[in-house]
Short mmCIF file of C-alpha atoms and ligand atoms in Angstrom, two decimals:
data_model
loop_
_atom_site.label_atom_id
_atom_site.label_comp_id
_atom_site.label_asym_id
_atom_site.label_seq_id
_atom_site.Cartn_x
_atom_site.Cartn_y
_atom_site.Cartn_z
CA UNK A 237 -8.56 17.29 -0.27
CA UNK A 238 -5.21 17.88 -1.84
CA UNK A 239 -4.54 19.88 -4.97
CA UNK A 240 -1.50 19.55 -7.15
CA UNK A 241 0.33 22.20 -9.15
CA UNK A 242 -0.97 21.74 -12.68
CA UNK A 243 1.27 23.07 -15.46
CA UNK A 244 -1.10 22.06 -18.27
CA UNK A 245 -1.14 24.30 -21.37
CA UNK A 246 -4.92 24.33 -21.47
CA UNK A 247 -7.39 23.53 -20.13
CA UNK A 248 -5.30 24.67 -17.23
CA UNK A 249 -5.25 25.44 -13.56
CA UNK A 250 -7.92 27.78 -12.18
CA UNK A 251 -7.82 29.93 -9.06
CA UNK A 252 -8.90 27.80 -6.12
CA UNK A 253 -11.14 30.58 -4.82
CA UNK A 254 -13.03 30.54 -8.13
CA UNK A 255 -13.63 26.81 -7.89
CA UNK A 256 -14.79 27.19 -4.29
CA UNK A 257 -17.14 30.03 -5.21
CA UNK A 258 -18.61 27.94 -8.04
CA UNK A 259 -19.02 25.06 -5.61
CA UNK A 260 -20.74 27.29 -3.06
CA UNK A 261 -23.16 28.60 -5.69
CA UNK A 262 -23.56 25.35 -7.57
CA UNK A 263 -27.04 24.31 -6.42
CA UNK A 264 -28.46 27.68 -5.60
CA UNK A 265 -27.18 30.83 -7.26
CA UNK A 266 -27.76 33.75 -4.92
CA UNK A 267 -31.05 32.55 -3.49
CA UNK A 268 -32.69 31.80 -6.84
CA UNK A 269 -32.98 28.10 -5.98
CA UNK A 270 -31.31 27.14 -9.28
CA UNK A 271 -27.88 26.43 -10.59
CA UNK A 272 -26.60 28.90 -13.20
CA UNK A 273 -26.49 25.87 -15.48
CA UNK A 274 -30.27 25.59 -15.28
CA UNK A 275 -31.14 29.20 -15.99
CA UNK A 276 -32.67 30.51 -19.17
CA UNK A 277 -30.14 32.66 -20.98
CA UNK A 278 -32.98 35.16 -21.51
CA UNK A 279 -33.92 35.39 -17.84
CA UNK A 280 -33.01 38.41 -15.72
CA UNK A 281 -30.65 36.38 -13.52
CA UNK A 282 -28.48 35.21 -16.36
CA UNK A 283 -28.71 38.60 -18.08
CA UNK A 284 -27.10 40.15 -15.01
CA UNK A 285 -24.27 37.58 -15.19
CA UNK A 286 -23.78 38.35 -18.89
CA UNK A 287 -23.74 42.11 -18.33
CA UNK A 288 -21.16 41.86 -15.56
CA UNK A 289 -19.02 39.55 -17.66
CA UNK A 290 -18.87 42.10 -20.45
CA UNK A 291 -18.36 45.11 -18.20
CA UNK A 292 -15.62 43.40 -16.16
CA UNK A 293 -13.69 42.40 -19.28
CA UNK A 294 -14.13 45.89 -20.73
CA UNK A 295 -12.85 47.43 -17.51
CA UNK A 296 -9.92 45.04 -17.06
CA UNK A 297 -8.66 45.38 -20.62
CA UNK A 298 -9.64 49.02 -20.92
CA UNK A 299 -11.54 48.29 -24.14
CA UNK A 300 -12.45 51.52 -25.98
CA UNK A 301 -16.09 52.33 -26.85
CA UNK A 302 -15.60 51.71 -30.57
CA UNK A 303 -15.08 47.98 -30.04
CA UNK A 304 -17.59 45.16 -29.64
CA UNK A 305 -16.91 42.38 -27.16
CA UNK A 306 -18.29 39.02 -28.24
CA UNK A 307 -18.44 35.73 -26.33
CA UNK A 308 -18.68 33.00 -28.93
CA UNK A 309 -18.23 29.25 -29.34
CA UNK A 310 -15.96 27.25 -31.60
CA UNK A 311 -12.68 28.24 -29.94
CA UNK A 312 -9.83 30.16 -31.49
CA UNK A 313 -9.95 27.51 -34.21
CA UNK A 314 -13.43 28.71 -35.18
CA UNK A 315 -12.02 32.23 -35.41
CA UNK A 316 -9.29 31.09 -37.80
CA UNK A 317 -12.16 30.64 -40.29
CA UNK A 318 -14.40 33.45 -39.02
CA UNK A 319 -11.83 36.21 -39.37
CA UNK A 320 -11.30 36.12 -43.16
CA UNK A 321 -15.03 35.59 -43.73
CA UNK A 322 -15.81 38.68 -41.65
CA UNK A 323 -13.16 41.18 -42.53
CA UNK A 324 -11.85 40.63 -46.05
CA UNK A 325 -14.21 43.48 -47.03
CA UNK A 326 -14.05 42.58 -50.71
CA UNK A 327 -10.27 42.21 -50.69
CA UNK A 328 -8.59 39.04 -51.82
CA UNK A 329 -5.43 38.96 -49.75
CA UNK A 330 -4.52 38.80 -46.09
CA UNK A 331 -1.07 38.85 -44.46
CA UNK A 332 -0.09 36.28 -41.85
CA UNK A 333 3.06 35.88 -39.77
CA UNK A 334 4.15 32.33 -39.12
CA UNK A 335 5.74 32.01 -35.68
CA UNK A 336 4.73 28.43 -34.88
CA UNK A 337 2.08 25.75 -34.74
CA UNK A 338 -0.87 28.04 -33.99
CA UNK A 339 -0.06 30.60 -36.66
CA UNK A 340 0.36 27.73 -39.12
CA UNK A 341 -3.16 26.53 -38.33
CA UNK A 342 -4.56 30.03 -38.74
CA UNK A 343 -2.77 30.33 -42.10
CA UNK A 344 -4.10 27.01 -43.33
CA UNK A 345 -7.68 27.90 -42.46
CA UNK A 346 -7.43 31.39 -43.95
CA UNK A 347 -6.20 29.82 -47.18
CA UNK A 348 -9.72 28.43 -47.67
CA UNK A 349 -11.04 31.97 -47.96
CA UNK A 350 -8.34 34.20 -49.44
CA UNK A 351 -4.81 34.44 -50.77
CA UNK A 352 -2.47 34.31 -47.82
CA UNK A 353 0.75 36.29 -47.91
CA UNK A 354 3.17 34.91 -45.33
CA UNK A 355 4.74 38.20 -44.31
CA UNK A 356 7.37 36.64 -42.09
CA UNK A 357 8.29 33.08 -41.24
CA UNK A 358 10.21 31.83 -38.21
CA UNK A 359 10.56 28.35 -39.65
CA UNK A 360 14.30 28.73 -40.27
CA UNK A 361 14.90 29.27 -36.56
CA UNK A 362 12.74 26.25 -35.79
CA UNK A 363 10.27 28.70 -34.26
CA UNK A 364 12.61 29.94 -31.55
CA UNK A 365 12.58 33.60 -32.63
CA UNK A 366 10.45 36.27 -34.30
CA UNK A 367 11.76 37.76 -37.56
CA UNK A 368 12.69 41.47 -37.31
CA UNK A 369 9.76 43.72 -38.22
CA UNK A 370 12.00 45.42 -40.79
CA UNK A 371 12.11 42.13 -42.72
CA UNK A 372 8.35 41.62 -42.80
CA UNK A 373 6.71 41.75 -46.19
CA UNK A 374 3.39 43.46 -45.48
CA UNK A 375 1.20 44.24 -48.47
CA UNK A 376 -0.72 47.45 -47.82
CA UNK A 377 -3.54 46.24 -50.06
CA UNK A 378 -4.12 43.18 -47.89
CA UNK A 379 -7.27 43.18 -45.76
CA UNK A 380 -5.42 42.66 -42.46
CA UNK A 381 -2.24 41.44 -40.80
CA UNK A 382 -2.56 38.45 -38.48
CA UNK A 383 -0.11 37.21 -35.86
CA UNK A 384 -0.11 34.95 -32.82
CA UNK A 385 0.89 36.99 -29.78
CA UNK A 386 2.00 33.96 -27.79
CA UNK A 387 2.88 30.63 -29.40
CA UNK A 388 1.74 28.21 -26.73
CA UNK A 389 3.70 25.22 -28.02
CA UNK A 390 7.01 26.91 -28.83
CA UNK A 391 7.04 29.37 -25.92
CA UNK A 392 7.58 32.44 -28.09
CA UNK A 393 5.83 35.71 -27.20
CA UNK A 394 5.74 39.12 -28.85
CA UNK A 395 7.07 41.74 -26.44
CA UNK A 396 5.54 44.68 -28.28
CA UNK A 397 2.94 45.42 -30.94
CA UNK A 398 4.02 45.42 -34.57
CA UNK A 399 2.82 48.45 -36.49
CA UNK A 400 2.40 48.67 -40.25
CA UNK A 401 0.41 51.79 -41.04
CA UNK A 402 -3.36 51.49 -41.36
CA UNK A 403 -3.61 47.79 -42.06
CA UNK A 404 -5.86 46.28 -39.35
CA UNK A 405 -3.89 44.17 -36.91
CA UNK A 406 -5.49 40.88 -35.88
CA UNK A 407 -4.02 38.93 -33.00
CA UNK A 408 -4.58 35.51 -31.47
CA UNK A 409 -4.09 36.07 -27.74
CA UNK A 410 -5.47 32.72 -26.65
CA UNK A 411 -2.59 31.94 -24.33
CA UNK A 412 -1.68 35.36 -22.95
CA UNK A 413 -4.83 37.48 -22.78
CA UNK A 414 -5.22 39.15 -19.36
CA UNK A 415 -1.58 38.38 -18.51
CA UNK A 416 -0.24 41.87 -19.23
CA UNK A 417 -1.40 45.31 -20.31
CA UNK A 418 -2.28 45.68 -23.99
CA UNK A 419 -3.30 48.81 -25.89
CA UNK A 420 -6.48 47.49 -27.51
CA UNK A 421 -6.78 50.57 -29.72
CA UNK A 422 -3.84 49.34 -31.79
CA UNK A 423 -5.85 46.32 -32.97
CA UNK A 424 -8.61 45.53 -35.41
CA UNK A 425 -9.37 42.23 -33.68
CA UNK A 426 -8.10 40.41 -30.63
CA UNK A 427 -9.43 36.93 -30.03
CA UNK A 428 -8.80 34.21 -27.48
CA UNK A 429 -10.17 30.91 -26.27
CA UNK A 430 -10.99 30.83 -22.57
CA UNK A 431 -9.16 27.73 -21.38
CA UNK A 432 -5.86 29.29 -20.32
CA UNK A 433 -6.23 32.63 -18.56
CA UNK A 434 -10.00 33.07 -18.51
CA UNK A 435 -11.64 29.90 -17.26
CA UNK A 436 -12.65 26.50 -18.50
CA UNK A 437 -12.80 25.74 -22.24
CA UNK A 438 -15.91 26.78 -24.13
CA UNK A 439 -15.94 30.56 -24.48
CA UNK A 440 -14.19 32.45 -27.26
CA UNK A 441 -13.67 36.14 -26.66
CA UNK A 442 -13.58 38.33 -29.76
CA UNK A 443 -12.84 42.04 -29.38
CA UNK A 444 -13.50 43.68 -32.71
CA UNK A 445 -13.34 47.29 -33.88
CA UNK A 446 -16.68 48.64 -35.09
CA UNK A 447 -15.54 49.63 -38.58
CA UNK A 448 -14.60 46.01 -39.34
CA UNK A 449 -18.09 44.74 -38.59
CA UNK A 450 -20.88 44.45 -41.15
CA UNK A 451 -19.07 43.42 -44.33
CA UNK A 452 -19.04 39.66 -43.90
CA UNK A 453 -19.03 37.26 -46.79
CA UNK A 454 -22.71 36.66 -47.60
CA UNK A 455 -22.24 32.91 -47.28
CA UNK A 456 -20.87 33.09 -43.73
CA UNK A 457 -22.54 30.93 -41.08
CA UNK A 458 -24.67 33.22 -38.92
CA UNK A 459 -22.98 32.12 -35.68
CA UNK A 460 -19.63 33.29 -37.06
CA UNK A 461 -20.91 36.65 -38.29
CA UNK A 462 -19.74 39.40 -35.94
CA UNK A 463 -22.54 41.77 -37.02
CA UNK A 464 -25.27 39.26 -36.19
CA UNK A 465 -23.62 38.22 -32.94
CA UNK A 466 -23.06 41.83 -31.87
CA UNK A 467 -26.68 42.71 -32.62
CA UNK A 468 -27.80 39.76 -30.49
CA UNK A 469 -25.40 40.31 -27.57
CA UNK A 470 -23.58 37.05 -28.49
CA UNK A 471 -26.86 35.18 -28.05
CA UNK A 472 -27.71 34.42 -31.63
CA UNK A 473 -27.72 30.83 -30.48
CA UNK A 474 -27.80 29.52 -26.91
CA UNK A 475 -24.55 30.59 -25.29
CA UNK A 476 -22.33 28.37 -23.11
CA UNK A 477 -24.05 29.83 -20.06
CA UNK A 478 -22.22 28.04 -17.26
CA UNK A 479 -18.86 28.79 -18.89
CA UNK A 480 -19.75 32.47 -19.17
CA UNK A 481 -20.48 32.41 -15.45
CA UNK A 482 -17.13 30.73 -14.67
CA UNK A 483 -15.22 33.18 -16.87
CA UNK A 484 -17.05 35.92 -14.98
CA UNK A 485 -15.80 34.51 -11.68
CA UNK A 486 -12.23 34.42 -13.01
CA UNK A 487 -12.51 38.06 -14.10
CA UNK A 488 -13.69 39.02 -10.60
CA UNK A 489 -10.67 37.15 -9.22
CA UNK A 490 -8.34 39.13 -11.52
CA UNK A 491 -9.96 42.36 -10.35
CA UNK A 492 -9.68 41.41 -6.68
CA UNK A 493 -6.05 40.41 -7.22
CA UNK A 494 -5.17 43.91 -8.42
CA UNK A 495 -6.13 43.76 -12.09
CA UNK A 496 -3.90 43.40 -15.14
CA UNK A 497 -1.00 45.37 -13.64
CA UNK A 498 -0.80 42.90 -10.74
CA UNK A 499 -1.06 39.93 -13.11
CA UNK A 500 1.75 41.34 -15.22
CA UNK A 501 4.03 41.72 -12.21
CA UNK A 502 3.15 38.30 -10.83
CA UNK A 503 3.74 36.63 -14.22
CA UNK A 504 7.04 38.38 -14.81
CA UNK A 505 8.34 37.35 -11.38
CA UNK A 506 7.37 33.70 -11.94
CA UNK A 507 8.78 33.54 -15.47
CA UNK A 508 12.03 35.33 -14.50
CA UNK A 509 12.58 32.87 -11.66
CA UNK A 510 12.04 29.83 -13.86
CA UNK A 511 14.17 31.15 -16.76
CA UNK A 512 16.97 31.97 -14.32
CA UNK A 513 16.85 28.47 -12.84
CA UNK A 514 17.05 26.98 -16.36
CA UNK A 515 19.83 29.36 -17.35
CA UNK A 516 22.04 28.49 -14.42
CA UNK A 517 21.56 24.73 -14.69
CA UNK A 518 23.65 22.46 -16.87
CA UNK A 519 20.90 19.85 -17.23
CA UNK A 520 18.08 22.05 -18.55
CA UNK A 521 17.94 24.47 -21.44
CA UNK A 522 15.37 26.62 -23.20
CA UNK A 523 15.87 26.97 -26.95
CA UNK A 524 14.01 30.28 -27.40
CA UNK A 525 15.78 33.55 -28.20
CA UNK A 526 15.87 35.40 -24.85
CA UNK A 527 14.29 38.52 -26.37
CA UNK A 528 11.04 36.69 -27.17
CA UNK A 529 10.70 34.13 -24.38
CA UNK A 530 7.11 33.63 -23.30
CA UNK A 531 5.99 34.46 -19.79
CA UNK A 532 3.17 31.95 -20.06
CA UNK A 533 4.60 28.76 -21.59
CA UNK A 534 8.16 27.82 -20.79
CA UNK A 535 9.50 24.86 -22.75
CA UNK A 536 12.77 23.24 -21.67
CA UNK A 537 14.73 20.18 -22.63
CA UNK A 538 16.96 17.93 -20.56
CA UNK A 539 20.47 17.50 -21.97
CA UNK A 540 19.90 13.75 -21.73
CA UNK A 541 16.46 12.92 -23.19
CA UNK A 542 16.65 9.46 -21.64
CA UNK A 543 15.91 11.14 -18.31
CA UNK A 544 12.60 12.61 -19.57
CA UNK A 545 10.33 9.85 -18.37
CA UNK A 546 12.01 9.66 -14.94
CA UNK A 547 11.72 13.45 -14.63
CA UNK A 548 7.99 13.35 -15.40
CA UNK A 549 7.37 10.40 -13.10
CA UNK A 550 9.14 11.98 -10.12
CA UNK A 551 7.55 15.36 -10.84
CA UNK A 552 4.13 13.69 -10.72
CA UNK A 553 5.00 12.02 -7.42
CA UNK A 554 5.92 15.46 -6.10
CA UNK A 555 2.56 16.98 -7.03
CA UNK A 556 3.78 18.69 -10.22
CA UNK A 557 1.64 17.60 -13.14
CA UNK A 558 1.33 18.03 -16.93
CA UNK A 559 4.93 19.06 -17.60
CA UNK A 560 5.35 16.98 -20.74
CA UNK A 561 6.16 19.17 -23.76
CA UNK A 562 3.89 19.14 -26.78
CA UNK A 563 4.42 16.02 -28.87
CA UNK A 564 5.61 18.11 -31.81
CA UNK A 565 8.56 19.61 -29.88
CA UNK A 566 9.24 17.07 -27.12
CA UNK A 567 10.99 17.84 -23.82
CA UNK A 568 9.08 19.65 -21.10
CA UNK A 569 6.83 22.66 -20.93
CA UNK A 570 5.65 24.53 -17.86
CA UNK A 571 2.56 26.62 -18.50
CA UNK A 572 2.39 29.24 -15.79
CA UNK A 573 -0.73 31.23 -16.50
CA UNK A 574 -2.24 33.85 -14.20
CA UNK A 575 -3.75 31.25 -11.89
CA UNK A 576 -0.46 29.42 -11.25
CA UNK A 577 0.62 30.62 -7.80
CA UNK A 578 4.23 31.67 -7.18
CA UNK A 579 4.51 28.67 -4.82
CA UNK A 580 3.86 26.36 -7.78
CA UNK A 581 6.81 27.81 -9.67
CA UNK A 582 9.01 27.68 -6.59
CA UNK A 583 8.07 24.03 -6.05
CA UNK A 584 8.97 23.29 -9.68
CA UNK A 585 12.32 25.08 -9.44
CA UNK A 586 13.16 23.22 -6.21
CA UNK A 587 12.20 19.91 -7.78
CA UNK A 588 14.29 20.62 -10.89
CA UNK A 589 17.33 21.45 -8.77
CA UNK A 590 16.94 18.29 -6.71
CA UNK A 591 16.48 16.18 -9.84
CA UNK A 592 19.63 17.69 -11.34
CA UNK A 593 21.55 16.98 -8.12
CA UNK A 594 20.49 13.36 -8.12
CA UNK A 595 20.45 12.65 -11.87
CA UNK A 596 22.50 15.37 -13.58
C1 PLP B 142 -2.35 30.33 -29.38
C2 PLP B 142 -3.48 29.37 -29.60
N1 PLP B 142 -4.32 29.58 -30.62
C3 PLP B 142 -5.35 28.76 -30.86
C4 PLP B 142 -5.58 27.66 -30.08
C5 PLP B 142 -6.75 26.76 -30.39
O1 PLP B 142 -7.73 26.96 -29.47
P1 PLP B 142 -9.09 26.09 -29.48
O2 PLP B 142 -8.68 24.68 -29.23
O3 PLP B 142 -9.86 26.68 -28.36
O4 PLP B 142 -9.72 26.28 -30.80
C6 PLP B 142 -4.75 27.40 -28.99
C7 PLP B 142 -5.01 26.23 -28.12
O5 PLP B 142 -4.25 25.82 -27.31
C8 PLP B 142 -3.67 28.27 -28.75
O6 PLP B 142 -2.83 28.04 -27.74
#
């Protein structure tokens, strides 16, 4: 068996020990004689998996008692629609910050349910920076303020938490949840799809403050309604049981690896090394303002785009896969989530240097 270094933006690489554990338990989970996939979600075996999943996430992220933790389906995209339907609370407006492709999708979906105020827009910088908070136009009568903590395609990441009085802050953390410490108490809602830092695709984590629950639009689909899902322990409909189990294994891996503090250190070291290699090269460059460069998704372009396909081909031959940038921005992108080992980043840096020596 040989495994490559997979820089895919999501679904993305998983810790090898998690895959091995799942393999070991595949046919017979802890002497039950069944695969987790075959268990009733109401049975005591699966209930224990579900309880540990919730308590491990709560512990890792230090989630305060006045928040509900939901494990839903429909991805972050489902939440783009669920959020306004749940928390407009009779208001007609919501504020959104546009920092790239994912915020734009959230804005578009919200527009089906309320008036969207675009409080700040990074379009003029071609989504390579985040407008200064002092320039944001936040309406205090809006129901909430939404932003995308890490723009997966553009490689732009907030380095701190914006604060605008009492307006509930809602953040899409799909591509950086669990990668660094976050003060949950500053947020109304944090949501994230699982397929980057938490496991395979198929689970959507929603962490929502209690006071925002219970005022949903009366036409909301039940599966999107936080109150109904919270009351039913996220089992209003049949949950993605095997994916919950796999996310649970990833959370155990994060705990065993030293928790969020260790992830933060590990991610910073990897990202610093790759940014430095790009900085000192004359073939590669990263367009993002250094103050907001992402630690998770690192886009870079080659000064001669004609070399792109050769770069990708040779990278693949050297066991470095999925480095092609998103079609909307071109170039390359290395996604280096929690599960990307330091050796993967070192192998990429070495390959990039060798490619520059031979092609630059
Ligand atoms: C920041 C961000 N938000 C939302 C999404 C959409 O997630 P999903 O496809 O799970 O709906 C993605 C997917 O890559 C993402 O990176």
